[in-house]
PDB file of C-alpha atoms in Angstrom:
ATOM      1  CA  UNK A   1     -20.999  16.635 147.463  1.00 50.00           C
ATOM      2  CA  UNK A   2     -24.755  17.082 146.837  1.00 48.00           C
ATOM      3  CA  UNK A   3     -25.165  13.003 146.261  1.00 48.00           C
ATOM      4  CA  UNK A   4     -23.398  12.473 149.969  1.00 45.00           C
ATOM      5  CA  UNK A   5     -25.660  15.044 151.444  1.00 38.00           C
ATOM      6  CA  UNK A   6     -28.444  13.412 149.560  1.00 38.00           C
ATOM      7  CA  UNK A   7     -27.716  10.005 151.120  1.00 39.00           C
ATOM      8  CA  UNK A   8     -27.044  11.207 154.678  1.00 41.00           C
ATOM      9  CA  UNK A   9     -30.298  12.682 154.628  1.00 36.00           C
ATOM     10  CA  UNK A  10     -32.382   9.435 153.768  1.00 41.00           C
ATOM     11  CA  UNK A  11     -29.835   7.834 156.243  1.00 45.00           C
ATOM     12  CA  UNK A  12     -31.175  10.205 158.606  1.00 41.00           C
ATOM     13  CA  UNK A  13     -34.987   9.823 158.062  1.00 38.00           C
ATOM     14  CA  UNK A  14     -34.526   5.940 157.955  1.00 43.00           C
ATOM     15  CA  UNK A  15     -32.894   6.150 161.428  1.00 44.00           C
ATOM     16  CA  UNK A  16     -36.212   8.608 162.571  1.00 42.00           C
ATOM     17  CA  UNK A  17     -38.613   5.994 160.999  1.00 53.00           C
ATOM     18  CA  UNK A  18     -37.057   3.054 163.229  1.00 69.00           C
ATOM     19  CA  UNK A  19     -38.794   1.218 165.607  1.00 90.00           C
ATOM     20  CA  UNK A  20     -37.611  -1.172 168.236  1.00 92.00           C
ATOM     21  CA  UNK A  21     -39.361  -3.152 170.917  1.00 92.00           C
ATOM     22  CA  UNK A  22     -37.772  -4.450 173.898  1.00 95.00           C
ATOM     23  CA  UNK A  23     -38.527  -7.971 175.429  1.00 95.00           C
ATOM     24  CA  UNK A  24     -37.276  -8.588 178.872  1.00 95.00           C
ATOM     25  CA  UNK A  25     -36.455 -11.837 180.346  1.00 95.00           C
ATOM     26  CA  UNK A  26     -39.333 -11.438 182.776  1.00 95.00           C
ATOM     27  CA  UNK A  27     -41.429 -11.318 180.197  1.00 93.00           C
ATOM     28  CA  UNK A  28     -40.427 -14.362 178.396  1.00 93.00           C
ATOM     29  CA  UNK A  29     -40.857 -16.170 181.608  1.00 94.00           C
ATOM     30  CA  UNK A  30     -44.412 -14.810 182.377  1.00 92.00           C
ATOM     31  CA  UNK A  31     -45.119 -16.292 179.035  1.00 88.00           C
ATOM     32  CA  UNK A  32     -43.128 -20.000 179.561  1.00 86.00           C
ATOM     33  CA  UNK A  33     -45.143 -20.180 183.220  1.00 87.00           C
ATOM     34  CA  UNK A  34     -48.223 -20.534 180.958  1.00 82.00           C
ATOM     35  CA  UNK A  35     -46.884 -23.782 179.440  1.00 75.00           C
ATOM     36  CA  UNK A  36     -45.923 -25.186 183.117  1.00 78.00           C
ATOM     37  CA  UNK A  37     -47.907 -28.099 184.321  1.00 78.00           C
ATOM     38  CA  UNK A  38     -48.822 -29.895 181.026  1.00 80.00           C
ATOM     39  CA  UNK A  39     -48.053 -33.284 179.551  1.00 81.00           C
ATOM     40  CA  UNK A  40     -46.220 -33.141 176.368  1.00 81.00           C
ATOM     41  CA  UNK A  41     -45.977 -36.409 174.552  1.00 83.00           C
ATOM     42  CA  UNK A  42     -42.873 -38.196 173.061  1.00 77.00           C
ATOM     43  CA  UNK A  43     -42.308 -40.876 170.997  1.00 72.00           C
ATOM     44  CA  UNK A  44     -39.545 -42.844 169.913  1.00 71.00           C
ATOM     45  CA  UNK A  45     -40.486 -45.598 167.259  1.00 73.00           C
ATOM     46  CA  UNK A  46     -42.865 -48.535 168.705  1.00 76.00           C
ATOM     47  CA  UNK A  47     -40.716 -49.627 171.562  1.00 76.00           C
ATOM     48  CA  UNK A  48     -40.682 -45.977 173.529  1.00 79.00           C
ATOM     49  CA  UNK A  49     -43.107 -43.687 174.730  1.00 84.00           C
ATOM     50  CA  UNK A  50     -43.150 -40.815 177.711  1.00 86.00           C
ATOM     51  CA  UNK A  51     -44.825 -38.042 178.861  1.00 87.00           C
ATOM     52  CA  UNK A  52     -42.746 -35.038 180.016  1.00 86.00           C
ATOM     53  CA  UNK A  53     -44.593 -32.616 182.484  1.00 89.00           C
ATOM     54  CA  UNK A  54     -42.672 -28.920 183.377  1.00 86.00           C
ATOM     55  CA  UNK A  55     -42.491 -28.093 186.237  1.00 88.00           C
ATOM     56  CA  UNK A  56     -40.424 -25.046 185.921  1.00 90.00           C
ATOM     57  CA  UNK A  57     -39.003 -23.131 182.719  1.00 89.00           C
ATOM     58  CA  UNK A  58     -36.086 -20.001 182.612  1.00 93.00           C
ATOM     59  CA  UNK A  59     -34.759 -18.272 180.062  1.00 94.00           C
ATOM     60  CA  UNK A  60     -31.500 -15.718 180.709  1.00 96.00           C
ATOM     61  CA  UNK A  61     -30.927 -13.811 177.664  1.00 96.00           C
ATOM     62  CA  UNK A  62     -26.999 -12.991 176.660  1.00 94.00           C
ATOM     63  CA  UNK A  63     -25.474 -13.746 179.859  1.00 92.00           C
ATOM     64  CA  UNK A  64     -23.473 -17.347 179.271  1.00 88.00           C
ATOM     65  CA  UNK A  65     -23.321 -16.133 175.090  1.00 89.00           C
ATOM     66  CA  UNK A  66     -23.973 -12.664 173.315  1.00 87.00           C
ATOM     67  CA  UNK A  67     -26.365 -14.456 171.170  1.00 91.00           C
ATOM     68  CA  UNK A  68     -28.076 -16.953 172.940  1.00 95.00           C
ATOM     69  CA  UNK A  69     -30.224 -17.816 175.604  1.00 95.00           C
ATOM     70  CA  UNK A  70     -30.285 -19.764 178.333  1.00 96.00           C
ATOM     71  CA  UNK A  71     -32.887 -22.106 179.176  1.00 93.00           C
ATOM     72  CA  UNK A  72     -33.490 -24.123 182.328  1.00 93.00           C
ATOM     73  CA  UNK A  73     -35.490 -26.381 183.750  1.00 90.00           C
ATOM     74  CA  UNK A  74     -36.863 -28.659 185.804  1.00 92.00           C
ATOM     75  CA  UNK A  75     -39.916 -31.156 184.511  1.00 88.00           C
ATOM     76  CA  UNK A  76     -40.908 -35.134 185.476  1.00 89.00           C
ATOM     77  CA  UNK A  77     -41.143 -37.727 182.751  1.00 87.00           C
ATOM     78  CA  UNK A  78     -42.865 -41.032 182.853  1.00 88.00           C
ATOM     79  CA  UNK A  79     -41.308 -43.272 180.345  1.00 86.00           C
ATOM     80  CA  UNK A  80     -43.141 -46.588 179.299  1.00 86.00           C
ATOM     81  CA  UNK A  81     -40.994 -49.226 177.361  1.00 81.00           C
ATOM     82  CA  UNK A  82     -43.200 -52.337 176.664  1.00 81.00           C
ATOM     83  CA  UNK A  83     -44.260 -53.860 180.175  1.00 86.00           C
ATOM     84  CA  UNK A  84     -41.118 -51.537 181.725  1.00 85.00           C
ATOM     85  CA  UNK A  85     -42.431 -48.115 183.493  1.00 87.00           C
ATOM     86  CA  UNK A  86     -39.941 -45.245 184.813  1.00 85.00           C
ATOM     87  CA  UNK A  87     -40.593 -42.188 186.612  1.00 88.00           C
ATOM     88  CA  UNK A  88     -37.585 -39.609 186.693  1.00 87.00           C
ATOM     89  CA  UNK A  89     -37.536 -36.428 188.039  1.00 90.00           C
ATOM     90  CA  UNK A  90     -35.031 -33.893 186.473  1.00 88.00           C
ATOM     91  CA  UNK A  91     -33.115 -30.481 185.485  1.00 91.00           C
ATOM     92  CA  UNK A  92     -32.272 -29.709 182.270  1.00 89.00           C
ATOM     93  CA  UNK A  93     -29.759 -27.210 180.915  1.00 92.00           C
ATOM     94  CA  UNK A  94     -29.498 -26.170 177.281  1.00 92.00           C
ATOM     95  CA  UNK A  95     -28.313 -23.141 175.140  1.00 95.00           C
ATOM     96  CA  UNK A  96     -30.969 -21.800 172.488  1.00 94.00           C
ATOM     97  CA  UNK A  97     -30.730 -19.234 169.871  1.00 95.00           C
ATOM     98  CA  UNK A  98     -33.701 -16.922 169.380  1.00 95.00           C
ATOM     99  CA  UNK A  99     -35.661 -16.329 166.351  1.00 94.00           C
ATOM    100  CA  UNK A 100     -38.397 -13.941 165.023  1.00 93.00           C
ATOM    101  CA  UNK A 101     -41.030 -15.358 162.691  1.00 93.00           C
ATOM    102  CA  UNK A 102     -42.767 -12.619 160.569  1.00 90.00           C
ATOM    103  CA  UNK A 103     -45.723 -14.720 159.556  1.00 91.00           C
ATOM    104  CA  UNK A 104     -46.543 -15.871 163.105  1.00 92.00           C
ATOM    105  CA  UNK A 105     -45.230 -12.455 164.913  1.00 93.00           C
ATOM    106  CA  UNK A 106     -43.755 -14.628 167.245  1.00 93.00           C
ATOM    107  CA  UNK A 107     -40.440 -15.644 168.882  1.00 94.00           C
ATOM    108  CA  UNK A 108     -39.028 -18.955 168.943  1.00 94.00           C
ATOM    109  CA  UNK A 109     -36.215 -20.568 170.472  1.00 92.00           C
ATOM    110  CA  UNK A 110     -34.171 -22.439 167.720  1.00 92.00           C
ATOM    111  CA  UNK A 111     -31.129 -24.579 167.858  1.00 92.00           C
ATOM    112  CA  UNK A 112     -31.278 -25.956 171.359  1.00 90.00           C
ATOM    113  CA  UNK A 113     -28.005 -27.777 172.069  1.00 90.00           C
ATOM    114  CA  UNK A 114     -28.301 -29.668 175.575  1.00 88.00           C
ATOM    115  CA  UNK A 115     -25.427 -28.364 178.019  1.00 92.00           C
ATOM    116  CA  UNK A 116     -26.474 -30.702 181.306  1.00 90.00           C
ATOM    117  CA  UNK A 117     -29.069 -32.592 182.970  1.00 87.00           C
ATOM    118  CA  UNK A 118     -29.164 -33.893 186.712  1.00 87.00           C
ATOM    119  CA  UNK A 119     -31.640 -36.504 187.819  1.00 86.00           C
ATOM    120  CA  UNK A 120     -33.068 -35.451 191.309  1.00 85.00           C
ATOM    121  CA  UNK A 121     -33.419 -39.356 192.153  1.00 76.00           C
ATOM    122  CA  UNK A 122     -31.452 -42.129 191.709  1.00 65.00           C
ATOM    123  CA  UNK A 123     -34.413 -44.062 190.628  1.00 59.00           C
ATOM    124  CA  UNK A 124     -33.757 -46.600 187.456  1.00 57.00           C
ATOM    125  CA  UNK A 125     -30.127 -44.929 187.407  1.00 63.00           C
ATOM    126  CA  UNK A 126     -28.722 -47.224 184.439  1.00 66.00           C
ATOM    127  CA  UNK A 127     -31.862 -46.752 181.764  1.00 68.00           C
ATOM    128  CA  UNK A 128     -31.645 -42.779 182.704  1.00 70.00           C
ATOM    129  CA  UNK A 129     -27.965 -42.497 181.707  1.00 72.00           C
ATOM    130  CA  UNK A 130     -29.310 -43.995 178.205  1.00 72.00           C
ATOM    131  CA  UNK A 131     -32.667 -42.516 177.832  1.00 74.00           C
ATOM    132  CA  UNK A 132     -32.712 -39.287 179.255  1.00 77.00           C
ATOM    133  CA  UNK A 133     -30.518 -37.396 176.374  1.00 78.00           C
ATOM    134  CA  UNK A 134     -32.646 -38.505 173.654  1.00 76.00           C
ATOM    135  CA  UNK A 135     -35.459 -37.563 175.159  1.00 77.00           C
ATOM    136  CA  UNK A 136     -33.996 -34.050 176.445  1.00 79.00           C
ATOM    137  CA  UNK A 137     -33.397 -33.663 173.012  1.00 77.00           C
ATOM    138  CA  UNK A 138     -36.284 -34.586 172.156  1.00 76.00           C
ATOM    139  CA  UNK A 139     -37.533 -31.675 174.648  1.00 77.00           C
ATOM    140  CA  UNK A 140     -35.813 -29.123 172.732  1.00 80.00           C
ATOM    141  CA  UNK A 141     -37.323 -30.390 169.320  1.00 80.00           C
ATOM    142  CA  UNK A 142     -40.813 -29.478 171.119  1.00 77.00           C
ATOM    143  CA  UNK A 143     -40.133 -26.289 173.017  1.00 79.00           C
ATOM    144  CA  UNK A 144     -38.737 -25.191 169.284  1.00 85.00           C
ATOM    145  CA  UNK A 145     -42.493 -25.630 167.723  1.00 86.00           C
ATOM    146  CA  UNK A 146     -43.720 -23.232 170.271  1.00 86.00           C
ATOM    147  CA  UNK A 147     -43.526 -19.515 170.867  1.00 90.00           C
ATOM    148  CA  UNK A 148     -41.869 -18.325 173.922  1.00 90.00           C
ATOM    149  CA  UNK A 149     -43.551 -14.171 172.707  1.00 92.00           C
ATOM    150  CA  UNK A 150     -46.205 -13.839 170.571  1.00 92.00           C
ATOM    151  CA  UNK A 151     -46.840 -10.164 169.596  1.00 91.00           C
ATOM    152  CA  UNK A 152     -49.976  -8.598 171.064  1.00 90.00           C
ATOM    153  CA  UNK A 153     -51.691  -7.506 168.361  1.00 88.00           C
ATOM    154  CA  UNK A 154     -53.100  -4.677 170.749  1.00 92.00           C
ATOM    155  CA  UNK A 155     -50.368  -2.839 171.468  1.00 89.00           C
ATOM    156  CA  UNK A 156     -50.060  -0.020 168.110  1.00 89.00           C
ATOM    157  CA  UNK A 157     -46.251  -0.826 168.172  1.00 87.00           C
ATOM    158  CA  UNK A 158     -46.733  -4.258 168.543  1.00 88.00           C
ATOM    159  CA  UNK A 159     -49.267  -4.540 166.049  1.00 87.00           C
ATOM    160  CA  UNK A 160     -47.114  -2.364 163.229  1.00 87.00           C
ATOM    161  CA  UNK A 161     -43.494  -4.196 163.791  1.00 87.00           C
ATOM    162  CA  UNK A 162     -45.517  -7.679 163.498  1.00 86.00           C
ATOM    163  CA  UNK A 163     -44.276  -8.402 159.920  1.00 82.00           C
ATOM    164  CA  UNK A 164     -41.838  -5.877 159.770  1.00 87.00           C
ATOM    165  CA  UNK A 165     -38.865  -7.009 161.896  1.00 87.00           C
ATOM    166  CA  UNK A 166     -35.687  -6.372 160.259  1.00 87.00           C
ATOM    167  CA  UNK A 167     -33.122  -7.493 163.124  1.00 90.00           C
ATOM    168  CA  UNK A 168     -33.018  -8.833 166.108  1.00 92.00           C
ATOM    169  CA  UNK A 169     -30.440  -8.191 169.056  1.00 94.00           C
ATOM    170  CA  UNK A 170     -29.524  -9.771 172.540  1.00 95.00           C
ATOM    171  CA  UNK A 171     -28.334  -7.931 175.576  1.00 94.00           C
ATOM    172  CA  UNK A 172     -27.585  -9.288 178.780  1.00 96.00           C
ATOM    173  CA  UNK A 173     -31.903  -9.627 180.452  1.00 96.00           C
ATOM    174  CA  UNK A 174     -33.378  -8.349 177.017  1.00 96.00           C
ATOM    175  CA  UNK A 175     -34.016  -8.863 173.346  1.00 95.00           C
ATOM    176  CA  UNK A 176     -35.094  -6.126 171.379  1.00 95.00           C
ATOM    177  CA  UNK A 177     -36.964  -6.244 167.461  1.00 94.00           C
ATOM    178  CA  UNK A 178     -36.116  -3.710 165.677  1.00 94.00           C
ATOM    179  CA  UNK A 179     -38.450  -2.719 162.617  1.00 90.00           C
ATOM    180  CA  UNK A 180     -38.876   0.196 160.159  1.00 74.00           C
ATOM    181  CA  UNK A 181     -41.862   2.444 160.962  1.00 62.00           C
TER     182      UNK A 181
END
């Protein structure tokens, strides 16, 4: 009896000593606007190169799966292939799972599987229906390298869950960290 007592009580005083922060969707976004408007590069061997510019970026957290988020988006890329130039203008649609890197203190978006994409043109119809998923993927390979929430390391609870983030959870327009104290 005295052991279960025992380990209800440091049950207990873990449970006091937790910490969790919440991130909201509109915070993720507020940090994805900052990436809006620049040129990311992509290559694809010698005979393929564009430039993908975006225009707007979403994330929904948990609402299409308990897990995931939800990223849309809508960006222009300029394809060059040899003497051949393209210019399409697009949406994008993929499913990304979210992930907390200790060392960084920073949240990434991971596993990006592409659910649709609609051209907004029908400009150079026929290469787009061969091009544009590679490169969309290719999207999602480069939105994975970058933080979508980077911990401020001036906010206290910020600052002392940074390397000490023991799970992560999704609800419908959040994510929340939780830590020990």
């Amino acid at each position: 009896m005295i052991i279960i007592l025992f380990l209800f009580l440091i049950g207990i005083s873990n449970l006091a000593g937790a910490q969790t922060l919440t991130i909201t969707e509109q915070q993720l976004n507020s940090e994805l606007e900052r990436q809006l408007g620049r040129e990311f590069p992509l290559t694809l061997g010698d005979w393929l190169a564009a430039g993908i510019r975006l225009e707007d970026l979403r994330v929904e957290l948990g609402r299409q799966e308990a897990d995931k988020a939800r990223v849309t988006g809508r960006g222009i890329i300029s394809v060059s292939q040899g003497e051949r130039r393209f210019t399409w203008d697009l949406n994008g649609d993929f499913s990304a799972r979210p992930r907390y890197d200790s060392e960084q203190g920073a949240l990434y978006l991971d596993e990006f599987e592409l659910l649709s994409y609609r051209l907004n043109d029908d400009g150079g119809l026929p290469q787009a229906g061969f091009m544009l998923p590679m490169l969309l993927q290719g999207v999602a390979g480069y939105l994975s390298q970058y933080p979508v929430y980077v911990l401020d390391a001036r906010d206290p609870l910020q600052q002392q869950l940074r390397g000490q983030i023991l799970g992560l959870e999704i609800d419908p327009g959040r994510l929340r960290l939780h830590g020990l104290d």
